[in-house]
């Protein structure tokens, strides 16, 4: 507790005549001029013939962030001691509160004895003792103490958990609690005995020590326990080591974090020896970071590597099927954007060969926009560089590519009579290609692609009698593109997504290695309704007609032939938290080649997200069978303490579950229990079906983030 020189200030009052006062302003002590002025408030303040100064009746003393409240304070000038009669309450900046029945303290409140005392940290952890001693202003010693962060009922029922100790010492400078002869009790039943125990007090945000342990049981690794230990390496960096031990694995996990003045890094990994791959070292390493450089540039990196394809699944880590590592330098301003990055892919799929699917990619993208006064509108200049290398040197399959693209575009719009919006787009691009390990296509290709588009929009609104607003916007576009050289293999645009953002693009391929050619006509219609009751809906329909068909469009893309499939998309959001979103591609035979439906519901007690996906058979996209799957992930608040969780991934096409999981979380003001059970049904050469059970228990209050004040146990009798 910081020095509170109340006695010295009272001594100043003692030199004055006796007085009856409601409020007395106290000057700072003569010994330290920098001390904060204090204020004493009491119903009565007087001096006895024995030269004792007495303040009684709702006594309150203030100095800085410290506030003392008591029923009576007696100051003896000769002994320099304070006798304080309770109930006593000392608040220190909202972090520490001391409650006591009576106290004998020195004039600086640095040393003394408090009887029937309790110490409360941040209204979370409370230490109740028969006697408390203050030593030197730094140490507080409590004898025969009960420690808990649980709600203590007045009917005498024991808290859910508590630590009983013969002696507890609080070191305020180090913010540590030292226990001697401690027992950990659950519902007042002794569970563990600790001759000595050290815990950080809740006001300390970072300290060396054990974190929340967890138990995990899987059909492949058996029953194991994870016990993380946190090392504080300074104010801006730390290390967490997590041994994971079971009968079938010995694993050491780690996490290193460091914050710099202009950036931060985060490194996670593990080293493993187990019975799954006997005699082989296993593990993973994930690292990421970002740094702010001069002139608005940002440098970031994200590295992922793993020893084998099945490691992440075996140890319950993020379920990636491809690992993407990159380092990027970027800068974005109002009129300029720059991005340079290097990317490396590693496949974890059994049906993909690393030499053919792994790739190193380099991208360089620069854009600059201008607003010319003479012609108006916006002028956009851009340059894009791309190169990728496949690990294998096999001809055609291992084809490597280098591409440079320069682009210039001009856009302008006019609002004509009756609100008709007319948009004009003119542009041209020049692409240069260089191919390697390809004996079929030319080594060098140069291509120019001029383009133009005229878009008409006619937005309309209508106000209904109930206050709802409807919005309707018909859209039409005439476009033209001339590709001077189409003798370029499709290397970057294997998968095409036809959605609302692509409807008005002159080329719907994701990369400029392939471009649409010829004249096009697009029609579309946007509709939306906003109701004052709180619900809203929107819908989009559109279709593309083109002069020439492009064989690079797959069937599932919905863009094959000279007329595309009909794009349908919509969403409705209700005022009760329910939202339905759908998107699909409807063919001329009124069949869906691609469809997605998503439902989300968020309320006070229930939240879930569910998605249904349908993808038709398409050998051009390496999909020999149709995909029909449903995902579900949700939770339900059973009562203020219990929350139930569930997730499911089900393959409708094969009539089997891919993954299922259930869980439960119990949380109150002093305890969090997390229980989970999941089953993975899929199998391959690298992973086997497995069942995973996990449980973790956290005693809140001593944790870094502290106990939650949203959960309170009831003291009512059941």
XYZ file of C-alpha atoms in Angstrom:
718
model
C 0.000 0.000 0.000
C 1.411 3.480 -0.822
C 2.365 5.782 2.066
C -0.647 7.558 3.562
C 0.732 10.241 5.988
C -2.621 10.733 7.710
C -1.167 10.757 11.224
C 1.243 13.579 10.397
C -1.623 15.625 9.069
C -3.696 14.910 12.131
C -0.764 16.074 14.230
C -0.968 19.433 12.483
C -4.576 19.623 13.542
C -3.677 18.710 17.084
C -1.745 21.968 17.462
C -4.915 23.934 16.707
C -7.799 24.617 19.143
C -10.428 21.914 19.587
C -13.115 22.126 16.963
C -16.378 20.588 15.861
C -16.084 20.141 12.071
C -17.877 18.596 9.146
C -14.897 18.829 6.769
C -11.279 19.733 7.455
C -8.706 20.370 4.733
C -5.329 18.836 5.582
C -2.071 20.396 4.315
C 0.735 18.163 3.073
C 3.197 16.774 5.589
C 6.203 18.811 6.411
C 8.621 15.974 5.772
C 7.789 15.498 2.071
C 6.663 18.505 0.105
C 5.655 16.398 -2.919
C 3.062 14.402 -0.959
C -0.496 14.745 -2.238
C -2.696 16.944 -0.007
C -5.065 14.879 2.133
C -8.610 15.492 3.317
C -10.252 14.254 6.515
C -14.024 14.195 6.852
C -15.854 13.174 10.040
C -18.949 13.962 12.030
C -16.724 15.166 14.891
C -13.047 16.068 15.253
C -11.741 17.090 18.730
C -8.695 16.977 21.049
C -8.793 15.360 24.456
C -6.966 16.721 27.523
C -4.455 13.892 27.013
C -3.528 15.533 23.680
C -5.157 12.778 21.658
C -6.855 13.799 18.446
C -10.079 11.896 17.839
C -12.173 11.802 14.684
C -15.371 9.792 14.946
C -18.621 9.276 13.140
C -18.428 8.303 9.443
C -14.713 9.047 9.257
C -13.247 9.253 5.756
C -9.707 10.184 4.780
C -8.526 10.782 1.208
C -5.098 11.076 -0.291
C -4.478 10.496 -4.000
C -6.108 7.212 -5.001
C -6.272 5.925 -1.429
C -9.470 6.198 0.583
C -9.838 5.188 4.249
C -13.210 4.780 5.913
C -13.745 3.919 9.580
C -16.054 4.608 12.487
C -13.403 6.192 14.724
C -9.714 7.180 14.534
C -7.652 8.044 17.612
C -4.171 9.550 17.183
C -1.716 9.553 20.096
C 1.001 12.166 19.496
C 3.365 10.738 22.103
C 3.410 7.161 20.743
C 2.742 8.184 17.145
C 0.141 5.430 16.741
C -3.311 5.286 15.295
C -6.146 3.299 16.831
C -8.823 2.669 14.250
C -12.220 1.223 15.093
C -14.235 -0.473 12.417
C -15.742 -1.468 10.312
C -12.618 -0.334 8.398
C -12.323 -0.111 4.628
C -9.186 0.975 2.760
C -9.465 1.299 -1.031
C -6.328 1.637 -3.111
C -7.011 2.827 -6.662
C -9.618 0.132 -7.327
C -6.952 -2.613 -7.249
C -6.715 -3.582 -3.562
C -9.335 -3.258 -0.848
C -8.637 -4.041 2.827
C -11.497 -4.680 5.251
C -10.993 -5.071 9.008
C -12.788 -4.885 12.359
C -10.066 -2.919 14.165
C -6.477 -1.825 13.652
C -3.412 -0.479 15.454
C -1.137 1.310 12.955
C 1.814 3.673 12.945
C 1.385 7.242 11.777
C 2.276 6.351 8.157
C 0.045 3.268 8.031
C 3.169 1.357 7.009
C 3.288 -0.990 10.010
C 0.615 -2.305 12.266
C -1.874 -4.977 13.173
C -5.366 -5.469 11.761
C -7.863 -7.862 13.317
C -10.617 -9.724 11.473
C -9.069 -8.536 8.222
C -9.811 -9.315 4.596
C -7.843 -8.294 1.503
C -9.651 -8.139 -1.847
C -7.836 -7.810 -5.204
C -9.744 -6.094 -8.047
C -13.047 -7.308 -6.558
C -12.047 -10.860 -7.520
C -9.747 -12.699 -5.149
C -10.363 -12.271 -1.440
C -8.121 -13.281 1.455
C -9.948 -13.610 4.796
C -7.811 -13.969 7.934
C -8.041 -13.785 11.692
C -5.161 -11.344 11.840
C -3.238 -9.196 9.351
C 0.124 -7.532 9.913
C 1.608 -4.702 7.828
C 5.441 -4.690 7.685
C 7.472 -1.866 6.172
C 4.722 -0.787 3.803
C 5.708 -3.570 1.385
C 4.667 -6.826 3.022
C 1.273 -7.830 4.302
C 1.128 -11.022 6.368
C -2.141 -12.841 6.946
C -2.544 -15.680 9.466
C -5.032 -18.567 9.282
C -6.253 -17.427 5.907
C -8.864 -18.614 3.413
C -8.314 -17.524 -0.213
C -10.909 -17.759 -2.992
C -12.372 -15.856 -5.929
C -15.749 -17.586 -5.535
C -18.831 -15.874 -4.218
C -19.071 -16.476 -0.473
C -22.610 -16.944 0.759
C -23.735 -15.462 4.071
C -25.484 -18.686 5.092
C -22.128 -20.280 5.864
C -21.966 -22.634 2.906
C -18.359 -23.137 1.752
C -17.253 -21.640 -1.566
C -16.817 -23.879 -4.571
C -13.049 -23.844 -4.091
C -10.643 -22.223 -1.657
C -7.058 -22.343 -0.482
C -6.577 -22.596 3.288
C -3.142 -21.586 4.562
C -1.450 -21.117 7.925
C 0.224 -17.982 6.611
C 0.005 -15.885 3.462
C 2.507 -13.125 2.653
C 1.716 -10.513 0.016
C 4.743 -8.788 -1.505
C 3.331 -5.570 -2.912
C 6.524 -4.637 -4.768
C 6.726 -7.969 -6.627
C 2.932 -8.498 -6.595
C 3.255 -12.077 -5.399
C 1.380 -14.209 -2.867
C 3.394 -16.727 -0.825
C 1.482 -19.534 0.925
C 2.756 -21.655 3.808
C 1.010 -24.869 4.847
C -1.658 -24.552 2.142
C -4.583 -26.861 1.364
C -6.616 -26.742 -1.816
C -10.242 -27.511 -0.984
C -13.324 -28.173 -3.105
C -16.583 -27.568 -1.214
C -14.431 -27.546 1.940
C -13.045 -31.035 1.218
C -9.193 -31.128 1.178
C -7.885 -32.265 -2.226
C -4.198 -31.277 -2.324
C -1.642 -30.179 0.257
C 1.204 -27.756 -0.576
C 3.927 -27.073 1.997
C 4.768 -23.936 0.031
C 3.022 -22.274 -2.886
C 3.511 -19.066 -4.865
C 0.883 -17.345 -6.990
C 0.801 -13.907 -8.659
C -1.776 -11.530 -7.312
C -4.506 -10.488 -9.790
C -3.042 -7.007 -10.261
C 0.012 -8.520 -11.971
C -0.636 -8.952 -15.676
C 2.432 -11.062 -16.557
C 4.454 -13.337 -14.299
C 6.407 -16.569 -14.437
C 4.297 -19.577 -13.597
C 2.041 -22.395 -14.728
C -0.950 -21.679 -16.954
C -4.198 -23.636 -17.220
C -3.416 -27.355 -17.742
C -5.564 -29.593 -19.930
C -6.157 -33.306 -20.383
C -6.494 -34.759 -23.873
C -7.343 -38.311 -24.853
C -7.249 -39.583 -28.433
C -7.555 -43.056 -29.911
C -4.097 -42.674 -31.450
C -2.135 -40.993 -28.633
C -3.932 -42.239 -25.531
C -4.516 -40.118 -22.451
C -2.143 -37.195 -22.102
C -1.770 -33.975 -20.168
C -0.581 -30.540 -21.285
C 0.982 -28.302 -18.639
C 2.015 -24.875 -20.022
C 4.611 -22.816 -18.172
C 4.935 -19.082 -18.850
C 8.293 -17.262 -18.754
C 8.319 -13.480 -18.592
C 11.487 -12.485 -20.457
C 10.913 -8.752 -20.090
C 8.235 -6.143 -20.521
C 7.955 -6.829 -24.250
C 8.624 -10.532 -24.767
C 7.708 -13.890 -23.265
C 8.047 -17.637 -23.801
C 5.557 -20.414 -23.066
C 6.722 -24.040 -22.955
C 4.033 -26.731 -23.065
C 5.072 -30.316 -22.349
C 2.516 -32.829 -23.640
C 2.994 -36.286 -22.149
C 1.098 -39.510 -22.695
C 1.879 -43.190 -22.999
C 2.358 -42.798 -26.765
C 3.892 -39.358 -27.211
C 6.452 -36.998 -25.763
C 5.968 -33.488 -27.104
C 7.359 -30.109 -26.167
C 5.373 -27.202 -27.548
C 6.482 -23.599 -27.415
C 5.263 -20.074 -28.126
C 7.539 -17.037 -28.290
C 6.180 -13.504 -28.540
C 7.962 -10.195 -28.733
C 6.698 -6.677 -29.256
C 8.931 -4.014 -30.790
C 8.478 -0.289 -31.057
C 7.121 -0.627 -34.596
C 6.072 -4.259 -34.876
C 5.700 -7.685 -33.296
C 6.499 -11.363 -33.920
C 4.772 -14.564 -32.812
C 6.361 -18.034 -33.120
C 4.540 -21.304 -32.336
C 5.859 -24.812 -32.715
C 6.437 -28.245 -31.219
C 8.933 -31.102 -31.278
C 7.527 -34.642 -30.999
C 8.486 -38.267 -30.601
C 5.492 -40.630 -30.691
C 4.299 -44.134 -31.593
C 2.490 -43.043 -34.767
C 5.715 -42.627 -36.731
C 8.136 -44.612 -34.613
C 11.723 -43.520 -34.807
C 10.935 -40.292 -36.660
C 11.095 -36.755 -35.362
C 7.848 -34.861 -35.865
C 6.770 -31.309 -35.310
C 5.620 -28.033 -36.779
C 6.593 -24.372 -36.872
C 4.247 -21.422 -37.449
C 5.649 -17.898 -37.304
C 4.150 -14.549 -38.192
C 4.956 -10.908 -37.693
C 4.404 -7.411 -38.981
C 6.524 -4.248 -38.869
C 5.753 -0.624 -39.714
C 8.559 0.867 -41.824
C 9.244 4.398 -42.972
C 7.072 6.249 -45.482
C 3.991 4.159 -44.708
C 5.400 0.769 -45.753
C 4.553 -2.408 -43.828
C 6.589 -5.605 -43.832
C 4.842 -8.802 -42.837
C 5.613 -12.490 -42.866
C 3.661 -15.689 -42.225
C 5.598 -18.965 -42.257
C 4.088 -22.440 -41.897
C 5.928 -25.741 -42.080
C 5.241 -29.223 -40.731
C 7.171 -32.470 -40.598
C 4.492 -34.664 -42.216
C 0.997 -34.464 -43.665
C -0.837 -35.909 -40.660
C 0.820 -34.048 -37.775
C -1.638 -31.155 -37.490
C -4.646 -33.474 -37.349
C -3.004 -35.882 -34.915
C -2.352 -33.109 -32.379
C -5.552 -31.093 -32.736
C -3.922 -28.135 -34.477
C -5.544 -26.042 -37.259
C -6.773 -28.346 -40.033
C -4.959 -27.053 -43.120
C -4.912 -29.024 -46.365
C -2.311 -26.672 -47.860
C 0.304 -24.636 -46.050
C 0.791 -21.113 -47.347
C 3.894 -19.171 -46.317
C 4.621 -15.645 -47.456
C 6.625 -12.504 -46.885
C 5.103 -9.255 -48.118
C 5.934 -5.555 -48.369
C 2.985 -3.226 -48.891
C 1.967 0.402 -48.841
C -1.456 1.951 -49.390
C -2.350 5.634 -49.621
C -5.354 7.509 -50.975
C -4.161 7.421 -54.582
C -1.440 4.774 -54.592
C -1.057 1.100 -53.714
C 2.000 -1.141 -53.739
C 2.329 -4.842 -52.916
C 5.313 -7.116 -53.304
C 5.256 -10.646 -51.907
C 6.826 -14.074 -52.114
C 4.572 -17.110 -51.481
C 5.372 -20.774 -51.018
C 2.739 -23.530 -51.047
C 3.064 -27.010 -49.578
C 0.226 -29.503 -50.040
C -0.889 -31.870 -47.257
C -3.379 -33.711 -49.477
C -2.810 -37.351 -50.302
C -4.045 -36.919 -53.872
C -1.534 -34.154 -54.624
C 2.135 -34.659 -55.374
C 4.375 -32.059 -53.750
C 6.591 -31.799 -56.798
C 3.560 -30.881 -58.896
C 1.415 -28.939 -56.430
C 4.091 -27.132 -54.421
C 5.021 -23.807 -55.920
C 7.057 -20.686 -55.265
C 5.262 -17.524 -56.337
C 6.422 -13.933 -56.643
C 3.903 -11.109 -57.100
C 4.462 -7.401 -57.651
C 1.499 -5.049 -57.954
C 1.526 -1.252 -58.262
C -1.436 1.046 -58.936
C -1.709 4.824 -59.164
C -4.793 6.884 -59.849
C -5.193 10.432 -61.158
C -8.113 12.792 -61.600
C -7.440 14.756 -64.830
C -9.204 18.130 -64.960
C -9.633 18.357 -68.744
C -11.352 15.042 -69.416
C -12.701 14.426 -65.895
C -13.211 11.026 -64.355
C -10.503 8.806 -62.928
C -7.349 7.597 -64.653
C -5.815 4.404 -63.258
C -2.307 3.215 -64.108
C -1.146 -0.197 -63.025
C 1.710 -2.634 -63.284
C 1.645 -6.280 -62.268
C 4.488 -8.747 -62.207
C 4.091 -12.447 -61.551
C 6.386 -15.472 -61.594
C 5.932 -18.984 -60.307
C 8.011 -22.108 -60.244
C 6.810 -25.711 -59.876
C 9.207 -27.991 -58.012
C 9.352 -30.620 -60.746
C 11.228 -30.042 -64.009
C 9.009 -32.386 -66.006
C 7.924 -30.868 -69.310
C 4.468 -29.206 -69.376
C 3.538 -30.531 -65.890
C 6.405 -28.552 -64.374
C 5.873 -25.500 -66.557
C 7.240 -22.316 -64.979
C 6.011 -18.848 -65.847
C 7.093 -15.218 -65.694
C 4.576 -12.505 -66.616
C 4.550 -8.704 -66.725
C 1.350 -6.712 -67.233
C 0.944 -2.971 -67.785
C -2.555 -1.515 -67.685
C -4.186 1.884 -68.161
C -7.887 2.576 -67.619
C -10.151 5.630 -67.611
C -13.576 5.694 -65.917
C -16.194 8.391 -65.855
C -19.904 8.562 -65.123
C -22.762 10.979 -65.836
C -26.182 11.343 -64.222
C -28.695 11.920 -67.020
C -32.333 12.932 -66.876
C -34.643 11.004 -64.521
C -31.634 9.670 -62.583
C -30.155 7.388 -65.267
C -26.505 6.738 -64.382
C -24.209 6.215 -67.391
C -20.710 4.810 -66.846
C -17.974 4.702 -69.473
C -14.850 2.562 -69.186
C -11.919 2.647 -71.605
C -8.685 0.764 -71.117
C -5.927 -1.349 -72.545
C -3.386 -3.774 -71.178
C -0.149 -5.269 -72.459
C 0.975 -8.710 -71.226
C 4.380 -10.270 -71.708
C 4.951 -13.981 -70.937
C 8.028 -16.142 -70.596
C 7.596 -19.946 -70.261
C 10.056 -22.577 -69.049
C 9.970 -26.394 -69.070
C 7.349 -26.383 -71.830
C 8.015 -27.926 -75.216
C 4.427 -27.374 -76.452
C 3.827 -23.620 -76.153
C 6.015 -20.763 -77.402
C 8.750 -19.583 -75.071
C 7.723 -15.918 -75.345
C 4.314 -14.355 -75.917
C 3.423 -10.657 -76.197
C -0.216 -9.635 -76.122
C -2.217 -6.381 -76.167
C -5.864 -6.185 -75.078
C -7.851 -2.969 -75.615
C -11.312 -2.862 -74.025
C -14.348 -0.639 -73.600
C -17.654 -0.819 -71.734
C -20.814 1.264 -71.421
C -22.917 0.581 -68.322
C -26.401 1.902 -67.606
C -27.959 1.895 -64.147
C -31.378 3.184 -63.208
C -31.755 3.167 -59.401
C -35.275 3.666 -58.059
C -36.697 3.851 -54.537
C -40.196 3.625 -53.141
C -41.504 4.472 -49.684
C -44.259 2.233 -48.347
C -47.017 3.325 -46.008
C -45.538 1.438 -43.064
C -42.215 3.268 -43.479
C -40.369 0.497 -45.316
C -38.121 1.455 -48.247
C -37.705 -0.575 -51.421
C -34.768 -0.185 -53.770
C -34.746 -1.429 -57.381
C -31.866 -1.056 -59.838
C -31.911 -2.485 -63.381
C -28.426 -2.803 -64.921
C -27.286 -3.248 -68.519
C -23.784 -3.281 -69.952
C -22.319 -3.410 -73.442
C -18.675 -4.484 -73.469
C -15.965 -5.117 -76.005
C -12.519 -6.720 -75.643
C -9.975 -7.600 -78.297
C -7.303 -10.144 -77.316
C -4.589 -9.925 -79.958
C -2.910 -13.220 -79.011
C -4.773 -16.032 -77.254
C -1.929 -18.573 -77.591
C -1.281 -18.561 -73.827
C -1.783 -21.621 -71.577
C -4.040 -21.297 -68.543
C -1.640 -21.313 -65.612
C -3.244 -19.017 -63.022
C -6.990 -19.136 -63.713
C -7.935 -22.758 -63.155
C -10.881 -21.957 -60.859
C -13.402 -19.209 -61.611
C -16.051 -17.875 -59.215
C -19.054 -16.212 -60.837
C -20.663 -13.915 -58.273
C -22.077 -10.404 -57.896
C -18.607 -8.830 -57.963
C -17.783 -10.457 -61.326
C -21.037 -9.672 -63.116
C -19.840 -6.424 -64.753
C -16.187 -7.303 -65.256
C -14.927 -7.493 -68.834
C -12.818 -10.532 -67.912
C -14.015 -12.851 -65.169
C -10.831 -14.863 -64.901
C -8.988 -14.314 -61.610
C -5.637 -13.556 -63.345
C -4.696 -11.842 -66.629
C -3.062 -14.932 -68.154
C -6.472 -15.692 -69.710
C -8.862 -12.967 -70.886
C -12.335 -12.983 -72.381
C -12.524 -11.927 -76.016
C -15.171 -10.271 -78.168
C -18.368 -8.362 -77.518
C -20.504 -8.998 -74.409
C -23.901 -7.989 -73.111
C -24.796 -8.185 -69.440
C -28.116 -7.619 -67.746
C -28.819 -7.611 -64.052
C -31.297 -6.516 -61.438
C -30.668 -5.515 -57.825
C -33.526 -5.341 -55.321
C -33.522 -4.499 -51.607
C -36.097 -3.768 -48.922
C -35.453 -2.163 -45.541
C -38.230 -2.396 -42.972
C -38.353 -0.098 -39.908
C -39.297 -3.165 -37.846
C -35.661 -4.236 -38.179
C -35.531 -6.774 -40.986
C -34.038 -6.327 -44.433
C -33.617 -8.301 -47.639
C -31.789 -8.059 -50.936
C -31.609 -10.080 -54.137
C -29.536 -10.044 -57.330
C -30.078 -11.699 -60.690
C -27.765 -11.462 -63.681
C -26.571 -13.136 -66.868
C -23.788 -12.687 -69.419
C -24.023 -13.080 -73.200
C -20.799 -13.088 -75.237
C -19.736 -13.210 -78.859
C -17.278 -16.085 -78.450
C -17.216 -19.027 -76.054
C -14.058 -19.510 -74.014
C -12.953 -23.136 -73.424
C -11.121 -22.173 -70.219
C -14.436 -21.702 -68.422
C -15.463 -24.884 -66.618
C -18.998 -26.213 -66.380
C -19.225 -25.436 -62.663
C -18.161 -21.838 -63.235
C -21.484 -21.178 -64.963
C -19.752 -19.231 -67.749
C -19.394 -21.866 -70.437
C -20.705 -21.187 -73.928
C -21.899 -17.911 -75.395
C -24.565 -17.436 -72.730
C -23.785 -17.929 -69.057
C -25.944 -19.596 -66.465
C -28.199 -17.292 -64.460
C -26.596 -15.879 -61.327
C -28.945 -15.805 -58.338
C -28.035 -14.371 -54.944
C -29.980 -13.061 -51.993
C -30.118 -12.504 -48.273
C -32.750 -11.858 -45.636
C -31.950 -10.646 -42.130
C -34.656 -10.788 -39.475
C -34.894 -8.571 -36.413
C -34.510 -11.620 -34.142
C -30.922 -12.263 -35.276
C -31.694 -14.841 -37.972
C -30.018 -14.382 -41.368
C -30.347 -16.530 -44.508
C -27.901 -16.094 -47.377
C -27.958 -17.970 -50.674
C -26.080 -17.958 -53.965
C -26.360 -20.257 -56.948
C -25.763 -20.755 -60.666
C -28.921 -21.864 -62.517
C -28.337 -23.554 -65.885
C -30.582 -23.388 -68.945
C -32.049 -26.774 -67.972
C -33.058 -25.209 -64.629
C -30.451 -27.244 -62.752
C -28.007 -25.835 -60.232
C -24.367 -26.553 -61.078
C -23.307 -24.695 -57.949
C -25.347 -23.638 -54.933
C -24.669 -22.439 -51.421
C -27.114 -21.716 -48.601
C -26.008 -20.289 -45.253
C -28.075 -19.720 -42.109
C -26.890 -17.723 -39.096
C -28.758 -17.025 -35.894
C -27.440 -14.980 -32.996
C -29.558 -14.378 -29.905
C -29.009 -14.027 -26.172
C -28.975 -17.800 -25.634
C -28.537 -19.435 -29.050
C -26.024 -18.920 -31.829
C -25.316 -21.143 -34.798
C -23.968 -21.069 -38.327
C -24.931 -23.686 -40.880
C -23.927 -23.991 -44.531
C -25.060 -26.288 -47.314
C -22.848 -26.587 -50.409
C -23.537 -28.255 -53.743
C -20.920 -28.558 -56.509
C -21.672 -30.552 -59.626
C -19.338 -33.095 -61.154
C -16.625 -31.351 -63.188
C -13.515 -33.231 -64.418
C -12.085 -29.929 -65.671
C -11.820 -28.873 -62.018
C -10.443 -32.298 -60.986
C -13.775 -33.260 -59.414
C -14.945 -36.638 -60.650
C -17.877 -36.788 -58.217
C -20.395 -34.201 -57.124
C -19.908 -32.538 -53.732
C -22.863 -32.201 -51.400
C -22.008 -31.294 -47.820
C -23.478 -29.523 -44.828
C -21.593 -27.800 -41.993
C -22.995 -26.849 -38.607
C -21.410 -25.001 -35.697
C -23.412 -23.666 -32.778
C -23.837 -23.109 -29.070
C -26.710 -22.835 -26.598
C -26.664 -21.069 -23.228
C -28.441 -23.627 -21.051
C -28.354 -21.426 -17.944
C -26.174 -18.557 -16.699
C -23.294 -20.998 -16.090
C -23.593 -23.837 -18.610
C -23.107 -23.516 -22.360
C -23.484 -26.448 -24.773
C -21.524 -26.603 -28.059
C -21.815 -28.776 -31.164
C -20.327 -28.966 -34.649
C -20.892 -31.281 -37.604
C -19.596 -31.773 -41.114
C -21.681 -34.286 -43.075
C -21.096 -35.602 -46.604
C -24.574 -36.007 -48.088
C -23.209 -37.463 -51.320
C -21.532 -40.348 -49.458
C -24.106 -40.456 -46.634
C -21.484 -40.270 -43.900
C -20.186 -37.850 -41.330
C -16.786 -36.309 -41.917
C -16.385 -34.764 -38.458
C -18.601 -34.408 -35.392
C -18.056 -32.748 -32.073
C -19.858 -31.819 -28.879
C -18.724 -29.826 -25.889
C -19.762 -28.014 -22.751
C -18.404 -25.021 -20.885
C -19.160 -24.306 -17.240
C -18.226 -20.809 -16.104
C -18.918 -18.790 -13.008
C -17.059 -16.012 -11.229
C -14.257 -18.291 -10.028
C -14.115 -21.391 -12.216
C -14.090 -22.339 -15.908
C -14.386 -25.959 -17.069
C -14.128 -26.773 -20.780
C -15.066 -30.283 -21.963
C -14.946 -31.409 -25.604
C -15.456 -34.653 -27.517
C -14.888 -34.949 -31.271
C -14.626 -37.697 -33.861
C -12.873 -37.575 -37.232
C -14.157 -40.261 -39.597
C -11.968 -39.677 -42.641
C -8.911 -41.760 -43.373
C -6.014 -41.608 -45.799
C -2.434 -42.750 -46.063
C -1.333 -40.014 -43.650
C -4.177 -39.917 -41.085
C -6.465 -42.434 -39.447
C -9.973 -41.989 -38.009
C -9.668 -40.841 -34.407
C -11.667 -39.791 -31.370
C -10.469 -36.799 -29.343
C -11.538 -36.013 -25.769
C -10.298 -32.948 -23.928
C -10.895 -31.253 -20.588
C -9.378 -28.163 -19.004
C -10.037 -26.461 -15.676
C -9.157 -22.873 -14.820
C -9.335 -21.238 -11.392
C -10.298 -17.715 -12.378
C -9.097 -14.730 -10.438
C -5.394 -15.526 -10.607
C -5.440 -15.676 -14.437
C -4.048 -12.807 -16.495
C -7.438 -11.716 -17.718
C -9.053 -12.152 -14.346
C -12.362 -13.681 -13.412
C -15.489 -12.797 -15.279
C -17.939 -10.586 -13.429
C -20.770 -11.648 -15.748
C -21.213 -14.981 -13.962
C -22.329 -15.127 -10.344
C -23.488 -18.101 -8.333
C -26.716 -17.773 -6.433
C -26.750 -18.146 -2.664
C -30.416 -19.157 -2.630
C -31.231 -22.575 -1.324
C -32.172 -25.042 -4.042
